[in-house]
mmCIF file of C-alpha atoms in Angstrom:
data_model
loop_
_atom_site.group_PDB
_atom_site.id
_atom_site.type_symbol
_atom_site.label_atom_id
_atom_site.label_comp_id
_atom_site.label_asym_id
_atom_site.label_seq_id
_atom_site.Cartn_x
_atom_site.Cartn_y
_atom_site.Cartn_z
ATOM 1 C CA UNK U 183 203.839 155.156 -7.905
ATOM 2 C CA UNK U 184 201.111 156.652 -5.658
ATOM 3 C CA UNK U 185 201.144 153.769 -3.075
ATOM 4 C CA UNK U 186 203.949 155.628 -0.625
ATOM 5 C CA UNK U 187 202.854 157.146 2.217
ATOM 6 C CA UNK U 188 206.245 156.409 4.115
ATOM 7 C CA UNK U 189 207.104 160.248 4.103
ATOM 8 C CA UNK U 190 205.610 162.183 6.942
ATOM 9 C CA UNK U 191 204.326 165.071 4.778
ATOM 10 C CA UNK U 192 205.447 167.912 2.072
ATOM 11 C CA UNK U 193 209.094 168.706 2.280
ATOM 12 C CA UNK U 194 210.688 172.191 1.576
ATOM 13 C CA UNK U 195 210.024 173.684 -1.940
ATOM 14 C CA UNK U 196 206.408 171.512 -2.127
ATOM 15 C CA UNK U 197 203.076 173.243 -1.205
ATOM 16 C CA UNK U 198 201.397 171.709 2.019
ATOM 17 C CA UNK U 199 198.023 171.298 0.251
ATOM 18 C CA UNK U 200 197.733 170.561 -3.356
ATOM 19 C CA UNK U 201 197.948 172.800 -6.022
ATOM 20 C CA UNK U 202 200.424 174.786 -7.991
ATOM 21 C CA UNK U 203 204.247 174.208 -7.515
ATOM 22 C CA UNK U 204 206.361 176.854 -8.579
ATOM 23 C CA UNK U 205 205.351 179.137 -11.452
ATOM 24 C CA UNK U 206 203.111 178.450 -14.664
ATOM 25 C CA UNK U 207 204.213 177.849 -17.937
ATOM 26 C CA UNK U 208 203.280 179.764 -20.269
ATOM 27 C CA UNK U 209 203.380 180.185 -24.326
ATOM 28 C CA UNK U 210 207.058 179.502 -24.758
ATOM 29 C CA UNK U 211 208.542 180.908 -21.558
ATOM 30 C CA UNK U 212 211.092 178.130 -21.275
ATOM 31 C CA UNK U 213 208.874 176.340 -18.238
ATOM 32 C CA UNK U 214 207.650 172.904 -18.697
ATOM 33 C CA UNK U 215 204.943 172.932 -16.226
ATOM 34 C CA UNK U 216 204.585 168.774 -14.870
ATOM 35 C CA UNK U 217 201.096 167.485 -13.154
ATOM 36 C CA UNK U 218 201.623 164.814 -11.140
ATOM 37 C CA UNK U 219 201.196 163.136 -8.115
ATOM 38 C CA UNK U 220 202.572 163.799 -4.281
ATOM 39 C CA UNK U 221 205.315 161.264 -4.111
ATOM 40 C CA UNK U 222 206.694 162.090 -7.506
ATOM 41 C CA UNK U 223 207.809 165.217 -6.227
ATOM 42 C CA UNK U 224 208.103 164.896 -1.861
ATOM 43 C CA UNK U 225 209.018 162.339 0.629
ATOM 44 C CA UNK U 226 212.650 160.332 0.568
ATOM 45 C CA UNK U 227 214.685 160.866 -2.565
ATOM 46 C CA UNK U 228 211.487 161.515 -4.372
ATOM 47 C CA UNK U 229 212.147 160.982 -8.686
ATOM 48 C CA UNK U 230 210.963 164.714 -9.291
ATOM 49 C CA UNK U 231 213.204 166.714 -7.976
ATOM 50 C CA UNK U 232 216.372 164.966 -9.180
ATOM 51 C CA UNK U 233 214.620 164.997 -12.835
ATOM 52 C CA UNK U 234 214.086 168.504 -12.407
ATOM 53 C CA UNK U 235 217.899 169.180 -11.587
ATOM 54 C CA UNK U 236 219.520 166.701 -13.906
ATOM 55 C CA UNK U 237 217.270 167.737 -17.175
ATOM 56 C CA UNK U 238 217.946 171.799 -16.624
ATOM 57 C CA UNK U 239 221.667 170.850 -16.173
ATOM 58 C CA UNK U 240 222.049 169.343 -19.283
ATOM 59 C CA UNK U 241 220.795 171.840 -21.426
ATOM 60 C CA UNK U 242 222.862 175.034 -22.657
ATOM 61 C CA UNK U 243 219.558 177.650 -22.160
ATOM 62 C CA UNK U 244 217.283 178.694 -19.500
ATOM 63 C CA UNK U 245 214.152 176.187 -19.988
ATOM 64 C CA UNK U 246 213.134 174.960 -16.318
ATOM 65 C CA UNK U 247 211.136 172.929 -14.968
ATOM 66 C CA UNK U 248 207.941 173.156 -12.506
ATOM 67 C CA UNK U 249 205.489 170.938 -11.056
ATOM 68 C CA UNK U 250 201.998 171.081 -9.777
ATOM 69 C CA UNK U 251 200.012 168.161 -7.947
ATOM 70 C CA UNK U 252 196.505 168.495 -8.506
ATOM 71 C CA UNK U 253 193.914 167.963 -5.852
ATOM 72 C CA UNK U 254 191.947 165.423 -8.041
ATOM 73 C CA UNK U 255 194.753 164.080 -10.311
ATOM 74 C CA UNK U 256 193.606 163.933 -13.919
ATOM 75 C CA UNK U 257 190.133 164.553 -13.241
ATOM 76 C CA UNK U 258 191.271 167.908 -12.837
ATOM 77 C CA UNK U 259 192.553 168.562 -16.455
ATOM 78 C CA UNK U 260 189.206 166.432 -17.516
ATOM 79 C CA UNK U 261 186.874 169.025 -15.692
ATOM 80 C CA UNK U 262 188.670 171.811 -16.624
ATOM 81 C CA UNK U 263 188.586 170.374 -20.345
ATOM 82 C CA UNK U 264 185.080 169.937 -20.546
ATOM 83 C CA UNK U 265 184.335 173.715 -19.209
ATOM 84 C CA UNK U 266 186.652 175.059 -21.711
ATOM 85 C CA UNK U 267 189.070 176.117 -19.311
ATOM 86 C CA UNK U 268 192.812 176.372 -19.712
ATOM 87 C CA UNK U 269 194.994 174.159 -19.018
ATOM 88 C CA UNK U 270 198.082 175.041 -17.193
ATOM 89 C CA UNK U 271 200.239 172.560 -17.804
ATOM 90 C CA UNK U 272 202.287 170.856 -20.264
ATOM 91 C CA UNK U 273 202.686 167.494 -18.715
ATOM 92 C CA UNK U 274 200.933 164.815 -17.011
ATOM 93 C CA UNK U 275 203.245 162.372 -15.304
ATOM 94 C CA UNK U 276 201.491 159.309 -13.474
ATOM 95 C CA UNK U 277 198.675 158.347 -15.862
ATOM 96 C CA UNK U 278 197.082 154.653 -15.978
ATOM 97 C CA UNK U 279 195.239 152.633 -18.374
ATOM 98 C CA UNK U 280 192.387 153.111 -16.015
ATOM 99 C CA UNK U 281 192.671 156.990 -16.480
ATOM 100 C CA UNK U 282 193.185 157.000 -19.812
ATOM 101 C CA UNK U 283 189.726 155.155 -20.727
ATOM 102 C CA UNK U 284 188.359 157.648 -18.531
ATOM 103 C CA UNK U 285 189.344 160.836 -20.261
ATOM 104 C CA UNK U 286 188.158 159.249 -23.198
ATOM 105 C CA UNK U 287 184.665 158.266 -22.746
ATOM 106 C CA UNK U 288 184.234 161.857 -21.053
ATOM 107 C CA UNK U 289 185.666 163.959 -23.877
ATOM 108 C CA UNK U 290 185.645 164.432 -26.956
ATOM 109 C CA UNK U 291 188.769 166.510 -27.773
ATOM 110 C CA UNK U 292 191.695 165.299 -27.541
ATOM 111 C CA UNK U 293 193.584 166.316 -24.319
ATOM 112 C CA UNK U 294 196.991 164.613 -24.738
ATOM 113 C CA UNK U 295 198.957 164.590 -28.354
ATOM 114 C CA UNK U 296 199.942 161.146 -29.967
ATOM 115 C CA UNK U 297 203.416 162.215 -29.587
ATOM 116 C CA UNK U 298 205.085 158.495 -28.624
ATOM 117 C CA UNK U 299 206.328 157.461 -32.420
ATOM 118 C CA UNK U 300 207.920 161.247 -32.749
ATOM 119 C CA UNK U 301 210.272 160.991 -29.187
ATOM 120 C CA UNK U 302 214.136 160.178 -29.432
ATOM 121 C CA UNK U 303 214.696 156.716 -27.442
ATOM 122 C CA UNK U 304 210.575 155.956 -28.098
ATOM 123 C CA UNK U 305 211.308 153.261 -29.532
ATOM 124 C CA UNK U 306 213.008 151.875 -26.539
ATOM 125 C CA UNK U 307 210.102 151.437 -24.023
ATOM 126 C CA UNK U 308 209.005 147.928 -23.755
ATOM 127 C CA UNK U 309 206.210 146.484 -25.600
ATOM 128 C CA UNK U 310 204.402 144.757 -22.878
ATOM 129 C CA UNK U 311 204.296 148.218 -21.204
ATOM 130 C CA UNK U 312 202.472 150.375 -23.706
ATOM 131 C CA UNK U 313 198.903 150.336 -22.990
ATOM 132 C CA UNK U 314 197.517 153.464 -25.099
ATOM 133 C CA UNK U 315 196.991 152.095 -28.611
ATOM 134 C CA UNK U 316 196.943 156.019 -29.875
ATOM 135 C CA UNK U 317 200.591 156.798 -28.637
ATOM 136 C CA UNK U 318 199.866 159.200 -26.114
ATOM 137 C CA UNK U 319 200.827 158.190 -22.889
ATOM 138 C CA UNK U 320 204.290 156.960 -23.048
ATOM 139 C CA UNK U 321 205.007 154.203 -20.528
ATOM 140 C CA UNK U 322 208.244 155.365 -17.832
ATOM 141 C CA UNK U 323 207.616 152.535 -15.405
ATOM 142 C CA UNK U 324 205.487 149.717 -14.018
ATOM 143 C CA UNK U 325 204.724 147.892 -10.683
ATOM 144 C CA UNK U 326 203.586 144.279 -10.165
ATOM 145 C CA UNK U 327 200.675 143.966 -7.682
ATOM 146 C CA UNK U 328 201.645 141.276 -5.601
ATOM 147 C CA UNK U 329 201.124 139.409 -1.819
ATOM 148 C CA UNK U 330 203.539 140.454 0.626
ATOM 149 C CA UNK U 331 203.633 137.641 3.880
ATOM 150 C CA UNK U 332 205.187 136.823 6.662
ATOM 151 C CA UNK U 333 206.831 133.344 6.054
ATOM 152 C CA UNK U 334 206.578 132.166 9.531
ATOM 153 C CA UNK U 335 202.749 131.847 9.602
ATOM 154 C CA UNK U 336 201.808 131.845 5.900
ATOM 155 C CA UNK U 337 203.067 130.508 2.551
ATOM 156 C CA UNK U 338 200.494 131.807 -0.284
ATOM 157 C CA UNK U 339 201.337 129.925 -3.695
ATOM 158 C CA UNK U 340 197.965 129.755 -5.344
ATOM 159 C CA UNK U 341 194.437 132.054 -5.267
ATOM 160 C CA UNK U 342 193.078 128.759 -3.694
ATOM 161 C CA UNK U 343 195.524 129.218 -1.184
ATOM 162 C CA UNK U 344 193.718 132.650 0.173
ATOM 163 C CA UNK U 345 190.521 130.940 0.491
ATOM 164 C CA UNK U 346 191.459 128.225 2.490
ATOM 165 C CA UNK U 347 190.463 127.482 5.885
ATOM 166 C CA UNK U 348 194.075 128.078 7.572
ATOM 167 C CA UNK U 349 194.279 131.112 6.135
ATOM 168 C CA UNK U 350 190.963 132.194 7.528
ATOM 169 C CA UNK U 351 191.663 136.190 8.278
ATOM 170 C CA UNK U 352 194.581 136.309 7.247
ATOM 171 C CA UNK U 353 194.587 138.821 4.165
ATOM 172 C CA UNK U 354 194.516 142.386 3.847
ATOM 173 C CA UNK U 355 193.518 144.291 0.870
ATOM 174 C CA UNK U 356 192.392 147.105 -0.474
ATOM 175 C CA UNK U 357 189.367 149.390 -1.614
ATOM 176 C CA UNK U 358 188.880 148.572 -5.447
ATOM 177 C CA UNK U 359 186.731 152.001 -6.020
ATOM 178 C CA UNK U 360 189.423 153.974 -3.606
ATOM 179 C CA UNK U 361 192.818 152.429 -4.331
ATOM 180 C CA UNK U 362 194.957 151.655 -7.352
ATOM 181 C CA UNK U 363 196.706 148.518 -5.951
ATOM 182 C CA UNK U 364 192.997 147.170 -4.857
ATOM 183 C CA UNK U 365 191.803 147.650 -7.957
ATOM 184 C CA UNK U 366 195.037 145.787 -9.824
ATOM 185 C CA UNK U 367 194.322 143.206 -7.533
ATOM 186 C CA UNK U 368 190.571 142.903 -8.701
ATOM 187 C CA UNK U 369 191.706 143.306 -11.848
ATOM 188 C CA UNK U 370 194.147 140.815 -11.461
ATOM 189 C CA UNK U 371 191.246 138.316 -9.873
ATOM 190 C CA UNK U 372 189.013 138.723 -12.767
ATOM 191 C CA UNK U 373 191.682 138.102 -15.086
ATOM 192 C CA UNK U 374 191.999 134.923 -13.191
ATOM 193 C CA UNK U 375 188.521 133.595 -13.017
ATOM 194 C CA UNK U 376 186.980 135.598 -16.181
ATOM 195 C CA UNK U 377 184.198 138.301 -15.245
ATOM 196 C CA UNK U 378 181.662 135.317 -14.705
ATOM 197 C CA UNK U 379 183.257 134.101 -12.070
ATOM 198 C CA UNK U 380 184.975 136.834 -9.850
ATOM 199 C CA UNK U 381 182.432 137.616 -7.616
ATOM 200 C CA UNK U 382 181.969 134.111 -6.963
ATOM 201 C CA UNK U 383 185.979 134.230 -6.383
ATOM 202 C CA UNK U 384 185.676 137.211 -3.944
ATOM 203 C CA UNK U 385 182.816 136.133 -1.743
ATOM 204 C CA UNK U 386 184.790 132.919 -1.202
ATOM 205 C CA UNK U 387 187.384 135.740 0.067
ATOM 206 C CA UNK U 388 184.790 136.945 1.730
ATOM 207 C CA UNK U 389 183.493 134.094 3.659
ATOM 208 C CA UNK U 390 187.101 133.751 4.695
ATOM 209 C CA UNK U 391 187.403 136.965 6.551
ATOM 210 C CA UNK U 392 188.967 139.271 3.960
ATOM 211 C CA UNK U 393 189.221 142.594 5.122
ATOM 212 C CA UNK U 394 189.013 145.603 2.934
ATOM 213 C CA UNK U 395 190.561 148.758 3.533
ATOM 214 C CA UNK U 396 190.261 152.087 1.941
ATOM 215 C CA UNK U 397 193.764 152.620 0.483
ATOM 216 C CA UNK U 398 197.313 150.960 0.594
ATOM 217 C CA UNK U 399 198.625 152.899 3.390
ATOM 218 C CA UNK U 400 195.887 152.261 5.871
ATOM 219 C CA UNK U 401 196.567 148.389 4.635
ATOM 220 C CA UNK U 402 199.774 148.390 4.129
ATOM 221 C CA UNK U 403 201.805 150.833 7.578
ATOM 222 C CA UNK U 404 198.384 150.762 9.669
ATOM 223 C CA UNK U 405 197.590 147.079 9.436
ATOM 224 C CA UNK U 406 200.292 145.446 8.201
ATOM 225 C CA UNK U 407 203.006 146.903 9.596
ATOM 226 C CA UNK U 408 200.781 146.327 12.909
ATOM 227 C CA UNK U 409 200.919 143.084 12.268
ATOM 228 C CA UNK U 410 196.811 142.701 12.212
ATOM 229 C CA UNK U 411 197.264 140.295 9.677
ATOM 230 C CA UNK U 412 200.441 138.140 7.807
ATOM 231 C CA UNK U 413 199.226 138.590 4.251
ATOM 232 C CA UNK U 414 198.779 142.109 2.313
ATOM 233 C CA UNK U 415 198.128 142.929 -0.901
ATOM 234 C CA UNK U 416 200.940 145.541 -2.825
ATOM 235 C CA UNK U 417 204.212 145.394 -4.320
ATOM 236 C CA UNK U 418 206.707 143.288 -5.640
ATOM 237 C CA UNK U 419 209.507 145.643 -5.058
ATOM 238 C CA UNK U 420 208.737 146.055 -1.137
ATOM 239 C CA UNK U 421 211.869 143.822 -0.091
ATOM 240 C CA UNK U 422 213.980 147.331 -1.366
ATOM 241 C CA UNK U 423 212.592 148.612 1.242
ATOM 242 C CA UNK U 424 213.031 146.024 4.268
ATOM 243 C CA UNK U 425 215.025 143.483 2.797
ATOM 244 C CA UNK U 426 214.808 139.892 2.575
ATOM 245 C CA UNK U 427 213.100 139.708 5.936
ATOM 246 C CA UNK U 428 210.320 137.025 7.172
ATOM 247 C CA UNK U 429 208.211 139.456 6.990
ATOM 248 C CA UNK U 430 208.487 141.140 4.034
ATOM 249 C CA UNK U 431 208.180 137.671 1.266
ATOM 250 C CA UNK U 432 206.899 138.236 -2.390
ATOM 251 C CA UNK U 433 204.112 136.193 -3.015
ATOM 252 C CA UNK U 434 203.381 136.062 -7.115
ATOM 253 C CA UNK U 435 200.328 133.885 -6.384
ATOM 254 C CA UNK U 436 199.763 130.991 -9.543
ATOM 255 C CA UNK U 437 203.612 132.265 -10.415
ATOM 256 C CA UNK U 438 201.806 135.668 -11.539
ATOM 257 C CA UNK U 439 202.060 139.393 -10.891
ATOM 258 C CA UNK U 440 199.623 142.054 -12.322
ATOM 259 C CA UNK U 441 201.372 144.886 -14.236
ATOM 260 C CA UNK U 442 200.342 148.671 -13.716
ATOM 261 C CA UNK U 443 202.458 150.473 -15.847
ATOM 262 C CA UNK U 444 202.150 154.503 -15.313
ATOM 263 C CA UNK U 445 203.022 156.816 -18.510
ATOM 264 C CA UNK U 446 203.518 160.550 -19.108
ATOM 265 C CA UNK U 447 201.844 162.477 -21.624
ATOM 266 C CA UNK U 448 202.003 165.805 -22.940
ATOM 267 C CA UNK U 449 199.017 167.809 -23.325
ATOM 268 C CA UNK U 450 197.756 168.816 -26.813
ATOM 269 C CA UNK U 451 197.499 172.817 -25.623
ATOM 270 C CA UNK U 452 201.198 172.218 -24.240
ATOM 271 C CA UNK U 453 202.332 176.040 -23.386
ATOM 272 C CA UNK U 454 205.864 174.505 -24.372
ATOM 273 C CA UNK U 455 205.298 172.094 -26.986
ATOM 274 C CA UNK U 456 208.819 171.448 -27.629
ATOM 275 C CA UNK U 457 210.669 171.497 -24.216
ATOM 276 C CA UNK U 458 207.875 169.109 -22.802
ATOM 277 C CA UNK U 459 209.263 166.533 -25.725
ATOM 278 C CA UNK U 460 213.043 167.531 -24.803
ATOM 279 C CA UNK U 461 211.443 166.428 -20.800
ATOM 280 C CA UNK U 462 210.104 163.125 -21.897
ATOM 281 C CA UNK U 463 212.847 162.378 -24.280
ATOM 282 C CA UNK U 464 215.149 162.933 -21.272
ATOM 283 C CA UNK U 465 213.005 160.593 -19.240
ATOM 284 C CA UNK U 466 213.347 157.909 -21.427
ATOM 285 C CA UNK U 467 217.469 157.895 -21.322
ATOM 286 C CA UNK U 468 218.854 154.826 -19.082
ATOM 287 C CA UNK U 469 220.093 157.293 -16.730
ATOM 288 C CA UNK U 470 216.833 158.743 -15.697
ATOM 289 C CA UNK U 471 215.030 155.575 -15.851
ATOM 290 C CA UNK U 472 217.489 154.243 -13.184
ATOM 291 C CA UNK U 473 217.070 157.007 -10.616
ATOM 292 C CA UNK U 474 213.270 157.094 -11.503
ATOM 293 C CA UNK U 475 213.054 152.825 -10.739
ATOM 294 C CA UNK U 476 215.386 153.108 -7.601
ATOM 295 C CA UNK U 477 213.360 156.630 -6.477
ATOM 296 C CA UNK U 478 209.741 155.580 -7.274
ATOM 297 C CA UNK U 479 210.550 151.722 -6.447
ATOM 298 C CA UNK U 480 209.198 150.558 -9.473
ATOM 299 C CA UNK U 481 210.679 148.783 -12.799
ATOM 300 C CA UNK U 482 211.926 151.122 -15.586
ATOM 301 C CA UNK U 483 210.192 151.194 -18.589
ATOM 302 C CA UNK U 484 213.299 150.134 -20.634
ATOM 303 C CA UNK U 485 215.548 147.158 -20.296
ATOM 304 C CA UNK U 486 218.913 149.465 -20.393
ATOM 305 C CA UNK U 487 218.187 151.392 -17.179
ATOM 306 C CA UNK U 488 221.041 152.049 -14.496
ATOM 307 C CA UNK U 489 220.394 150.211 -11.690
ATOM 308 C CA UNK U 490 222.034 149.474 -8.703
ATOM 309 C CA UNK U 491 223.228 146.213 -7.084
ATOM 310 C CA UNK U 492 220.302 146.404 -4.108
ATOM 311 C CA UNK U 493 217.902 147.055 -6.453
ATOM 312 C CA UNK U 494 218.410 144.599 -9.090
ATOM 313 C CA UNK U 495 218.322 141.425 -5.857
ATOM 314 C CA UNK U 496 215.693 142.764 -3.918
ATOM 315 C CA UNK U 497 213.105 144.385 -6.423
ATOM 316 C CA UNK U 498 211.011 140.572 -7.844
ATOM 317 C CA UNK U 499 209.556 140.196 -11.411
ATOM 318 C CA UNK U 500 206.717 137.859 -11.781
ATOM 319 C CA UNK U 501 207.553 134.957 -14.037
ATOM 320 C CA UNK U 502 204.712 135.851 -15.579
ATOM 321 C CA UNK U 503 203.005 139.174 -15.899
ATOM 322 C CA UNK U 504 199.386 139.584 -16.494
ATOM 323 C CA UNK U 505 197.470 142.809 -17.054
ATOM 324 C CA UNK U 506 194.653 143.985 -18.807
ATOM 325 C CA UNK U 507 195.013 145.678 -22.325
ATOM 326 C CA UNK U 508 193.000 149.415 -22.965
ATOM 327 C CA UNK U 509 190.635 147.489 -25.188
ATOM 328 C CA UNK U 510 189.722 145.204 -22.988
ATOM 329 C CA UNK U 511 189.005 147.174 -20.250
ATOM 330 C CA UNK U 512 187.061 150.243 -22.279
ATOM 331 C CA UNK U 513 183.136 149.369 -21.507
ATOM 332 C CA UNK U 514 184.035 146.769 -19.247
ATOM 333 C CA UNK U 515 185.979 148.610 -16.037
ATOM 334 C CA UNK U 516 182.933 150.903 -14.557
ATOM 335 C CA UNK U 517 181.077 147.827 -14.353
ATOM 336 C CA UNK U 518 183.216 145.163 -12.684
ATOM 337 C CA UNK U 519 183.922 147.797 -9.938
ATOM 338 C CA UNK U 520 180.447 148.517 -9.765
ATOM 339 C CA UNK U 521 179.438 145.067 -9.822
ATOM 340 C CA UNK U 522 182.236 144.561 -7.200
ATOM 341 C CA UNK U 523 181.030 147.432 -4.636
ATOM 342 C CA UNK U 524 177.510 146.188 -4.621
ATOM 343 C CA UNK U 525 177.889 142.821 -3.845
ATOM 344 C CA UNK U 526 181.633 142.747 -1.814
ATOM 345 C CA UNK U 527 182.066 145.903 -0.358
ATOM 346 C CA UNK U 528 178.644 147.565 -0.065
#
């Protein structure tokens, strides 16, 4: 998930600034070359690494694997798509619904192969999850968007709650256009109140002092953490972190949690075609879908993962999960966010 900040920067074997990891993949060299994001691959027990170590050790031939974090995430591979350029990976781990509608409405090629229906263990990811209706991301986990609160001066149950008078000031939250658990959290607000009457929603929010920050981390360790504020919008899973603490309580507000399930997908110029399959296929197994929950502290994508005792009591489902589905959102995200900036955070 690309909410951690915790680590103080790139570790041994990562490059300090984004870019290229390790060396390219090329037409079947035996390197499957993964894009993804920072914390996939740095910071405390990150899930890349251990992938990287468990999937080459399992094999009986010399494929390896690589990553690269690109400075603009998957609008790199879009840009470099639409100039004709090559790409130079065979992977993309950490793609969104959001993302995916993206790519879409700005190319017309196909930059990912519909490759779900042909992986071993497929079958297995959970239907609630899968959010490209072509089969080519492949769900491997999900967060909840959620309130975390300090129980000794709050107690958020409902959205009403949030714009009440007691808690005047007393949430945090974050940029819609900057951040992916603000804009779950919009997402999860229009879902709510319909996209007639979110704004209304969110300049009640405002009129109660909401404050708006640019991503999770400067919500989340600079104000939160500070304690600036008991209420703050992110994960369900934070209590793996601190524990069942009085300041660290999981708030699903209306018993609900927003789903943001990320996927991998291969790309349809894949130097390594095959071997990126063997990777995904290898993601999907309950083994790596254990370390990758307990690494990434989020929920596996299958219900067979191999989880561990803290995990399972302190990481909370919401009794019931909301999110968005691709169709819904395709012509319709661009504009609530606009629609959002303009009148909230403009």
């Amino acid at each position: 998930m690309r909410r951690r900040t915790f680590v103080a920067g790139l570790g041994a074997g990562v490059a300090a600034t984004a870019g290229c990891l390790g060396n390219q993949g090329t037409s079947g060299d035996g390197v499957v070359t993964v894009a993804t994001y920072e914390s996939f691959v740095d910071g405390n027990e990150p899930a890349g690494p251990w992938l990287k170590q468990a999937f080459e050790s399992r094999r009986d031939d010399d494929v390896t694997v690589e990553f690269q974090v690109p400075e603009s995430g998957i609008n790199q591979y879009i840009q470099r798509a639409r100039q004709g350029a090559d790409i130079d990976a065979d992977l993309y781990v950490g793609l969104n619904v959001d993302e995916l509608i993206r790519l879409d409405e700005q190319l017309d090629e196909a930059l990912f192969d519909s490759i779900d229906g042909d992986l071993e263990g497929g079958d297995r990811v959970l239907e609630e999850l899968r959010f490209d209706p072509d089969g080519r991301a492949v769900p491997y986990d999900t967060g909840y968007i959620s309130l975390v609160y300090d129980e000794s001066e709050v107690e958020p149950e409902t959205f009403a709650d949030l714009t009440a008078e007691r808690n005047r000031g007393d949430l945090i939250t974050q940029n819609a256009q900057q951040s992916d658990p603000g804009r779950a959290f919009l997402l999860w607000t229009i879902h709510e109140f319909g996209e007639d009457g979110y704004l209304d929603y969110w300049a009640d929010l405002q009129e109660n002092e909401v404050r708006i920050l640019g991503s999770w981390d400067a919500a989340y360790n600079g104000a939160y953490r500070n304690g600036e504020a008991p209420m703050v919008v992110s994960y369900s899973t934070d209590q793996v972190y601190y524990g069942d603490t009085t300041r660290h309580q999981i708030g699903f507000l209306n018993d609900q949690g927003y789903a943001n399930p990320e996927g991998m997908a291969r790309f349809a110029d894949a130097g390594d075609p095959e071997a990126a399959a063997d990777f995904m296929e290898f993601v999907l197994t309950s083994e790596a879908q254990g370390e990758i929950a307990m690494r990434n502290v989020q929920f596996p994508a299958v219900d067979d993962a191999a989880l561990d005792e803290e995990f399972e009591r302190f990481a909370k489902v919401p009794p019931e999960p909301v999110t968005f589905t691709y169709e819904e959102l395709t012509g319709n995200l661009e504009g609530w966010i606009e629609d959002w900036a303009r009148q909230i955070a403009g």
